Amino acid sequence: MELLAGREKVAELPIVLVVEDDPEIQAIVEDALEEGGYETAIAASAEEAVTLLKGNVSKYRALVTDINLKGTMDGWQVAKQARLIDPAFPVVYTTGAAADLWPSHGVPNSILLEKPFAPAQLVTAVSQLLNAGTASPSISP
């Protein structure tokens, strides 16, 4: 097995693009997804995430985005950009304050997690979208 930065690389893991501007939440999300069997790519802003998606959306298997982000774009817009590139792209939203806007702003077949959420809920949401291709209305604590 090949060692990469102290981690064993067994096989190609699905890469989840995480959009989160809070470094502490970034770390929690990254750890949860990696423990759940996913690789992560972190974007600290919506603009950075859209650039990454446009550059190579096929590299990423799912999007986990906070809704309220610093900058001119929010998580709703990141998800819509992802869906313009790939209409079936799996999207998990996270939020502490915008859950009530999900029905009108969220993309179809997405999942919303309200903060604080358990790391296992995040892994379950991503897995559900990747494995089943459909989402339940909402998962919250």
mmCIF file with all atom_site columns, N, CA and C in Angstrom, residues 75-127:
data_model
loop_
_atom_site.group_PDB
_atom_site.id
_atom_site.type_symbol
_atom_site.label_atom_id
_atom_site.label_alt_id
_atom_site.label_comp_id
_atom_site.label_asym_id
_atom_site.label_entity_id
_atom_site.label_seq_id
_atom_site.pdbx_PDB_ins_code
_atom_site.Cartn_x
_atom_site.Cartn_y
_atom_site.Cartn_z
_atom_site.occupancy
_atom_site.B_iso_or_equiv
_atom_site.pdbx_formal_charge
_atom_site.auth_seq_id
_atom_site.auth_comp_id
_atom_site.auth_asym_id
_atom_site.auth_atom_id
_atom_site.pdbx_PDB_model_num
ATOM 1   N N  . GLY A 1 75  ? -24.441 29.338 -0.362  1.00 0.00 ? 75  GLY A N  1
ATOM 2   C CA . GLY A 1 75  ? -24.506 27.917 -0.676  1.00 0.00 ? 75  GLY A CA 1
ATOM 3   C C  . GLY A 1 75  ? -25.612 27.551 -1.641  1.00 0.00 ? 75  GLY A C  1
ATOM 4   N N  . TRP A 1 76  ? -26.716 28.306 -1.609  1.00 0.00 ? 76  TRP A N  1
ATOM 5   C CA . TRP A 1 76  ? -27.790 28.051 -2.578  1.00 0.00 ? 76  TRP A CA 1
ATOM 6   C C  . TRP A 1 76  ? -27.235 28.214 -3.992  1.00 0.00 ? 76  TRP A C  1
ATOM 7   N N  . GLN A 1 77  ? -26.454 29.278 -4.197  1.00 0.00 ? 77  GLN A N  1
ATOM 8   C CA . GLN A 1 77  ? -25.908 29.560 -5.531  1.00 0.00 ? 77  GLN A CA 1
ATOM 9   C C  . GLN A 1 77  ? -24.861 28.532 -5.955  1.00 0.00 ? 77  GLN A C  1
ATOM 10  N N  . VAL A 1 78  ? -24.063 28.051 -5.004  1.00 0.00 ? 78  VAL A N  1
ATOM 11  C CA . VAL A 1 78  ? -23.074 27.014 -5.334  1.00 0.00 ? 78  VAL A CA 1
ATOM 12  C C  . VAL A 1 78  ? -23.794 25.775 -5.844  1.00 0.00 ? 78  VAL A C  1
ATOM 13  N N  . ALA A 1 79  ? -24.835 25.359 -5.139  1.00 0.00 ? 79  ALA A N  1
ATOM 14  C CA . ALA A 1 79  ? -25.572 24.163 -5.546  1.00 0.00 ? 79  ALA A CA 1
ATOM 15  C C  . ALA A 1 79  ? -26.211 24.346 -6.923  1.00 0.00 ? 79  ALA A C  1
ATOM 16  N N  . LYS A 1 80  ? -26.754 25.517 -7.168  1.00 0.00 ? 80  LYS A N  1
ATOM 17  C CA . LYS A 1 80  ? -27.374 25.769 -8.474  1.00 0.00 ? 80  LYS A CA 1
ATOM 18  C C  . LYS A 1 80  ? -26.324 25.725 -9.594  1.00 0.00 ? 80  LYS A C  1
ATOM 19  N N  . GLN A 1 81  ? -25.128 26.256 -9.324  1.00 0.00 ? 81  GLN A N  1
ATOM 20  C CA . GLN A 1 81  ? -24.053 26.191 -10.315 1.00 0.00 ? 81  GLN A CA 1
ATOM 21  C C  . GLN A 1 81  ? -23.639 24.735 -10.564 1.00 0.00 ? 81  GLN A C  1
ATOM 22  N N  . ALA A 1 82  ? -23.552 23.952 -9.491  1.00 0.00 ? 82  ALA A N  1
ATOM 23  C CA . ALA A 1 82  ? -23.209 22.534 -9.638  1.00 0.00 ? 82  ALA A CA 1
ATOM 24  C C  . ALA A 1 82  ? -24.249 21.822 -10.493 1.00 0.00 ? 82  ALA A C  1
ATOM 25  N N  . ARG A 1 83  ? -25.504 22.140 -10.268 1.00 0.00 ? 83  ARG A N  1
ATOM 26  C CA . ARG A 1 83  ? -26.577 21.493 -11.019 1.00 0.00 ? 83  ARG A CA 1
ATOM 27  C C  . ARG A 1 83  ? -26.645 21.963 -12.474 1.00 0.00 ? 83  ARG A C  1
ATOM 28  N N  . LEU A 1 84  ? -26.158 23.165 -12.765 1.00 0.00 ? 84  LEU A N  1
ATOM 29  C CA . LEU A 1 84  ? -26.070 23.591 -14.167 1.00 0.00 ? 84  LEU A CA 1
ATOM 30  C C  . LEU A 1 84  ? -25.048 22.738 -14.911 1.00 0.00 ? 84  LEU A C  1
ATOM 31  N N  . ILE A 1 85  ? -23.991 22.361 -14.224 1.00 0.00 ? 85  ILE A N  1
ATOM 32  C CA . ILE A 1 85  ? -22.945 21.536 -14.821 1.00 0.00 ? 85  ILE A CA 1
ATOM 33  C C  . ILE A 1 85  ? -23.395 20.082 -14.916 1.00 0.00 ? 85  ILE A C  1
ATOM 34  N N  . ASP A 1 86  ? -24.000 19.578 -13.841 1.00 0.00 ? 86  ASP A N  1
ATOM 35  C CA . ASP A 1 86  ? -24.489 18.197 -13.786 1.00 0.00 ? 86  ASP A CA 1
ATOM 36  C C  . ASP A 1 86  ? -25.848 18.209 -13.084 1.00 0.00 ? 86  ASP A C  1
ATOM 37  N N  . PRO A 1 87  ? -26.944 18.024 -13.812 1.00 0.00 ? 87  PRO A N  1
ATOM 38  C CA . PRO A 1 87  ? -28.290 18.124 -13.235 1.00 0.00 ? 87  PRO A CA 1
ATOM 39  C C  . PRO A 1 87  ? -28.588 17.138 -12.105 1.00 0.00 ? 87  PRO A C  1
ATOM 40  N N  . ALA A 1 88  ? -27.791 16.092 -11.954 1.00 0.00 ? 88  ALA A N  1
ATOM 41  C CA . ALA A 1 88  ? -28.048 15.097 -10.908 1.00 0.00 ? 88  ALA A CA 1
ATOM 42  C C  . ALA A 1 88  ? -27.012 15.155 -9.784  1.00 0.00 ? 88  ALA A C  1
ATOM 43  N N  . PHE A 1 89  ? -26.210 16.214 -9.744  1.00 0.00 ? 89  PHE A N  1
ATOM 44  C CA . PHE A 1 89  ? -25.126 16.288 -8.772  1.00 0.00 ? 89  PHE A CA 1
ATOM 45  C C  . PHE A 1 89  ? -25.678 16.259 -7.342  1.00 0.00 ? 89  PHE A C  1
ATOM 46  N N  . PRO A 1 90  ? -25.209 15.325 -6.476  1.00 0.00 ? 90  PRO A N  1
ATOM 47  C CA . PRO A 1 90  ? -25.707 15.231 -5.101  1.00 0.00 ? 90  PRO A CA 1
ATOM 48  C C  . PRO A 1 90  ? -25.313 16.447 -4.269  1.00 0.00 ? 90  PRO A C  1
ATOM 49  N N  . VAL A 1 91  ? -26.289 16.998 -3.543  1.00 0.00 ? 91  VAL A N  1
ATOM 50  C CA . VAL A 1 91  ? -26.063 18.206 -2.739  1.00 0.00 ? 91  VAL A CA 1
ATOM 51  C C  . VAL A 1 91  ? -26.585 17.992 -1.325  1.00 0.00 ? 91  VAL A C  1
ATOM 52  N N  . VAL A 1 92  ? -25.711 18.297 -0.340  1.00 0.00 ? 92  VAL A N  1
ATOM 53  C CA . VAL A 1 92  ? -26.108 18.333 1.066   1.00 0.00 ? 92  VAL A CA 1
ATOM 54  C C  . VAL A 1 92  ? -25.852 19.758 1.545   1.00 0.00 ? 92  VAL A C  1
ATOM 55  N N  . TYR A 1 93  ? -26.894 20.405 2.035   1.00 0.00 ? 93  TYR A N  1
ATOM 56  C CA . TYR A 1 93  ? -26.769 21.747 2.609   1.00 0.00 ? 93  TYR A CA 1
ATOM 57  C C  . TYR A 1 93  ? -26.591 21.621 4.113   1.00 0.00 ? 93  TYR A C  1
ATOM 58  N N  . THR A 1 94  ? -25.803 22.528 4.701   1.00 0.00 ? 94  THR A N  1
ATOM 59  C CA . THR A 1 94  ? -25.717 22.641 6.154   1.00 0.00 ? 94  THR A CA 1
ATOM 60  C C  . THR A 1 94  ? -26.022 24.089 6.520   1.00 0.00 ? 94  THR A C  1
ATOM 61  N N  . THR A 1 95  ? -26.731 24.273 7.628   1.00 0.00 ? 95  THR A N  1
ATOM 62  C CA . THR A 1 95  ? -27.066 25.634 8.029   1.00 0.00 ? 95  THR A CA 1
ATOM 63  C C  . THR A 1 95  ? -27.447 25.692 9.499   1.00 0.00 ? 95  THR A C  1
ATOM 64  N N  . GLY A 1 96  ? -27.216 26.840 10.067  1.00 0.00 ? 96  GLY A N  1
ATOM 65  C CA . GLY A 1 96  ? -27.664 27.096 11.414  1.00 0.00 ? 96  GLY A CA 1
ATOM 66  C C  . GLY A 1 96  ? -28.829 28.058 11.435  1.00 0.00 ? 96  GLY A C  1
ATOM 67  N N  . ALA A 1 97  ? -29.099 28.719 10.297  1.00 0.00 ? 97  ALA A N  1
ATOM 68  C CA . ALA A 1 97  ? -30.093 29.786 10.323  1.00 0.00 ? 97  ALA A CA 1
ATOM 69  C C  . ALA A 1 97  ? -30.996 29.877 9.096   1.00 0.00 ? 97  ALA A C  1
ATOM 70  N N  . ALA A 1 98  ? -30.775 29.091 8.067   1.00 0.00 ? 98  ALA A N  1
ATOM 71  C CA . ALA A 1 98  ? -31.537 29.294 6.832   1.00 0.00 ? 98  ALA A CA 1
ATOM 72  C C  . ALA A 1 98  ? -32.388 28.094 6.434   1.00 0.00 ? 98  ALA A C  1
ATOM 73  N N  . ALA A 1 99  ? -32.655 27.191 7.355   1.00 0.00 ? 99  ALA A N  1
ATOM 74  C CA . ALA A 1 99  ? -33.398 25.974 7.023   1.00 0.00 ? 99  ALA A CA 1
ATOM 75  C C  . ALA A 1 99  ? -34.775 26.270 6.441   1.00 0.00 ? 99  ALA A C  1
ATOM 76  N N  . ASP A 1 100 ? -35.415 27.333 6.905   1.00 0.00 ? 100 ASP A N  1
ATOM 77  C CA . ASP A 1 100 ? -36.764 27.658 6.440   1.00 0.00 ? 100 ASP A CA 1
ATOM 78  C C  . ASP A 1 100 ? -36.788 28.066 4.961   1.00 0.00 ? 100 ASP A C  1
ATOM 79  N N  . LEU A 1 101 ? -35.642 28.403 4.386   1.00 0.00 ? 101 LEU A N  1
ATOM 80  C CA . LEU A 1 101 ? -35.579 28.804 2.979   1.00 0.00 ? 101 LEU A CA 1
ATOM 81  C C  . LEU A 1 101 ? -35.347 27.624 2.034   1.00 0.00 ? 101 LEU A C  1
ATOM 82  N N  . TRP A 1 102 ? -35.046 26.457 2.589   1.00 0.00 ? 102 TRP A N  1
ATOM 83  C CA . TRP A 1 102 ? -34.720 25.303 1.757   1.00 0.00 ? 102 TRP A CA 1
ATOM 84  C C  . TRP A 1 102 ? -35.804 24.954 0.736   1.00 0.00 ? 102 TRP A C  1
ATOM 85  N N  . PRO A 1 103 ? -37.093 24.932 1.126   1.00 0.00 ? 103 PRO A N  1
ATOM 86  C CA . PRO A 1 103 ? -38.107 24.575 0.130   1.00 0.00 ? 103 PRO A CA 1
ATOM 87  C C  . PRO A 1 103 ? -38.118 25.500 -1.093  1.00 0.00 ? 103 PRO A C  1
ATOM 88  N N  . SER A 1 104 ? -37.799 26.771 -0.900  1.00 0.00 ? 104 SER A N  1
ATOM 89  C CA . SER A 1 104 ? -37.851 27.705 -2.027  1.00 0.00 ? 104 SER A CA 1
ATOM 90  C C  . SER A 1 104 ? -36.495 27.923 -2.706  1.00 0.00 ? 104 SER A C  1
ATOM 91  N N  . HIS A 1 105 ? -35.395 27.695 -1.997  1.00 0.00 ? 105 HIS A N  1
ATOM 92  C CA . HIS A 1 105 ? -34.076 27.966 -2.572  1.00 0.00 ? 105 HIS A CA 1
ATOM 93  C C  . HIS A 1 105 ? -33.248 26.715 -2.879  1.00 0.00 ? 105 HIS A C  1
ATOM 94  N N  . GLY A 1 106 ? -33.551 25.614 -2.229  1.00 0.00 ? 106 GLY A N  1
ATOM 95  C CA . GLY A 1 106 ? -32.766 24.396 -2.400  1.00 0.00 ? 106 GLY A CA 1
ATOM 96  C C  . GLY A 1 106 ? -33.029 23.726 -3.737  1.00 0.00 ? 106 GLY A C  1
ATOM 97  N N  . VAL A 1 107 ? -32.027 23.000 -4.233  1.00 0.00 ? 107 VAL A N  1
ATOM 98  C CA . VAL A 1 107 ? -32.208 22.263 -5.476  1.00 0.00 ? 107 VAL A CA 1
ATOM 99  C C  . VAL A 1 107 ? -32.980 20.974 -5.172  1.00 0.00 ? 107 VAL A C  1
ATOM 100 N N  . PRO A 1 108 ? -33.704 20.443 -6.157  1.00 0.00 ? 108 PRO A N  1
ATOM 101 C CA . PRO A 1 108 ? -34.443 19.186 -5.940  1.00 0.00 ? 108 PRO A CA 1
ATOM 102 C C  . PRO A 1 108 ? -33.495 18.042 -5.571  1.00 0.00 ? 108 PRO A C  1
ATOM 103 N N  . ASN A 1 109 ? -34.031 17.063 -4.845  1.00 0.00 ? 109 ASN A N  1
ATOM 104 C CA . ASN A 1 109 ? -33.276 15.875 -4.440  1.00 0.00 ? 109 ASN A CA 1
ATOM 105 C C  . ASN A 1 109 ? -31.997 16.221 -3.695  1.00 0.00 ? 109 ASN A C  1
ATOM 106 N N  . SER A 1 110 ? -32.101 17.161 -2.794  1.00 0.00 ? 110 SER A N  1
ATOM 107 C CA . SER A 1 110 ? -30.984 17.525 -1.931  1.00 0.00 ? 110 SER A CA 1
ATOM 108 C C  . SER A 1 110 ? -31.383 17.201 -0.496  1.00 0.00 ? 110 SER A C  1
ATOM 109 N N  . ILE A 1 111 ? -30.419 17.278 0.399   1.00 0.00 ? 111 ILE A N  1
ATOM 110 C CA . ILE A 1 111 ? -30.667 17.039 1.821   1.00 0.00 ? 111 ILE A CA 1
ATOM 111 C C  . ILE A 1 111 ? -30.175 18.257 2.595   1.00 0.00 ? 111 ILE A C  1
ATOM 112 N N  . LEU A 1 112 ? -30.916 18.616 3.631   1.00 0.00 ? 112 LEU A N  1
ATOM 113 C CA . LEU A 1 112 ? -30.543 19.733 4.496   1.00 0.00 ? 112 LEU A CA 1
ATOM 114 C C  . LEU A 1 112 ? -30.254 19.197 5.895   1.00 0.00 ? 112 LEU A C  1
ATOM 115 N N  . LEU A 1 113 ? -29.110 19.571 6.440   1.00 0.00 ? 113 LEU A N  1
ATOM 116 C CA . LEU A 1 113 ? -28.753 19.254 7.825   1.00 0.00 ? 113 LEU A CA 1
ATOM 117 C C  . LEU A 1 113 ? -28.680 20.553 8.605   1.00 0.00 ? 113 LEU A C  1
ATOM 118 N N  . GLU A 1 114 ? -29.417 20.617 9.696   1.00 0.00 ? 114 GLU A N  1
ATOM 119 C CA . GLU A 1 114 ? -29.366 21.810 10.532  1.00 0.00 ? 114 GLU A CA 1
ATOM 120 C C  . GLU A 1 114 ? -28.255 21.662 11.554  1.00 0.00 ? 114 GLU A C  1
ATOM 121 N N  . LYS A 1 115 ? -27.479 22.730 11.713  1.00 0.00 ? 115 LYS A N  1
ATOM 122 C CA . LYS A 1 115 ? -26.404 22.751 12.711  1.00 0.00 ? 115 LYS A CA 1
ATOM 123 C C  . LYS A 1 115 ? -27.018 22.974 14.085  1.00 0.00 ? 115 LYS A C  1
ATOM 124 N N  . PRO A 1 116 ? -26.533 22.327 15.094  1.00 0.00 ? 116 PRO A N  1
ATOM 125 C CA . PRO A 1 116 ? -25.457 21.347 15.068  1.00 0.00 ? 116 PRO A CA 1
ATOM 126 C C  . PRO A 1 116 ? -25.998 19.980 14.639  1.00 0.00 ? 116 PRO A C  1
ATOM 127 N N  . PHE A 1 117 ? -25.237 19.278 13.834  1.00 0.00 ? 117 PHE A N  1
ATOM 128 C CA . PHE A 1 117 ? -25.613 17.931 13.417  1.00 0.00 ? 117 PHE A CA 1
ATOM 129 C C  . PHE A 1 117 ? -24.506 16.976 13.842  1.00 0.00 ? 117 PHE A C  1
ATOM 130 N N  . ALA A 1 118 ? -24.859 15.717 13.975  1.00 0.00 ? 118 ALA A N  1
ATOM 131 C CA . ALA A 1 118 ? -23.877 14.702 14.336  1.00 0.00 ? 118 ALA A CA 1
ATOM 132 C C  . ALA A 1 118 ? -23.074 14.340 13.087  1.00 0.00 ? 118 ALA A C  1
ATOM 133 N N  . PRO A 1 119 ? -21.773 14.120 13.222  1.00 0.00 ? 119 PRO A N  1
ATOM 134 C CA . PRO A 1 119 ? -20.964 13.732 12.061  1.00 0.00 ? 119 PRO A CA 1
ATOM 135 C C  . PRO A 1 119 ? -21.555 12.535 11.306  1.00 0.00 ? 119 PRO A C  1
ATOM 136 N N  . ALA A 1 120 ? -22.120 11.582 12.035  1.00 0.00 ? 120 ALA A N  1
ATOM 137 C CA . ALA A 1 120 ? -22.705 10.406 11.376  1.00 0.00 ? 120 ALA A CA 1
ATOM 138 C C  . ALA A 1 120 ? -23.880 10.789 10.478  1.00 0.00 ? 120 ALA A C  1
ATOM 139 N N  . GLN A 1 121 ? -24.622 11.854 10.849  1.00 0.00 ? 121 GLN A N  1
ATOM 140 C CA . GLN A 1 121 ? -25.727 12.310 10.006  1.00 0.00 ? 121 GLN A CA 1
ATOM 141 C C  . GLN A 1 121 ? -25.213 12.806 8.656   1.00 0.00 ? 121 GLN A C  1
ATOM 142 N N  . LEU A 1 122 ? -24.077 13.472 8.666   1.00 0.00 ? 122 LEU A N  1
ATOM 143 C CA . LEU A 1 122 ? -23.497 13.977 7.427   1.00 0.00 ? 122 LEU A CA 1
ATOM 144 C C  . LEU A 1 122 ? -23.084 12.823 6.524   1.00 0.00 ? 122 LEU A C  1
ATOM 145 N N  . VAL A 1 123 ? -22.394 11.852 7.089   1.00 0.00 ? 123 VAL A N  1
ATOM 146 C CA . VAL A 1 123 ? -21.950 10.698 6.304   1.00 0.00 ? 123 VAL A CA 1
ATOM 147 C C  . VAL A 1 123 ? -23.164 9.954  5.744   1.00 0.00 ? 123 VAL A C  1
ATOM 148 N N  . THR A 1 124 ? -24.192 9.792  6.558   1.00 0.00 ? 124 THR A N  1
ATOM 149 C CA . THR A 1 124 ? -25.417 9.121  6.113   1.00 0.00 ? 124 THR A CA 1
ATOM 150 C C  . THR A 1 124 ? -26.062 9.888  4.962   1.00 0.00 ? 124 THR A C  1
ATOM 151 N N  . ALA A 1 125 ? -26.129 11.210 5.066   1.00 0.00 ? 125 ALA A N  1
ATOM 152 C CA . ALA A 1 125 ? -26.751 12.023 4.017   1.00 0.00 ? 125 ALA A CA 1
ATOM 153 C C  . ALA A 1 125 ? -25.995 11.888 2.695   1.00 0.00 ? 125 ALA A C  1
ATOM 154 N N  . VAL A 1 126 ? -24.671 11.999 2.743   1.00 0.00 ? 126 VAL A N  1
ATOM 155 C CA . VAL A 1 126 ? -23.865 11.872 1.515   1.00 0.00 ? 126 VAL A CA 1
ATOM 156 C C  . VAL A 1 126 ? -24.035 10.475 0.937   1.00 0.00 ? 126 VAL A C  1
ATOM 157 N N  . SER A 1 127 ? -23.940 9.459  1.787   1.00 0.00 ? 127 SER A N  1
ATOM 158 C CA . SER A 1 127 ? -24.081 8.079  1.317   1.00 0.00 ? 127 SER A CA 1
ATOM 159 C C  . SER A 1 127 ? -25.455 7.836  0.698   1.00 0.00 ? 127 SER A C  1
#
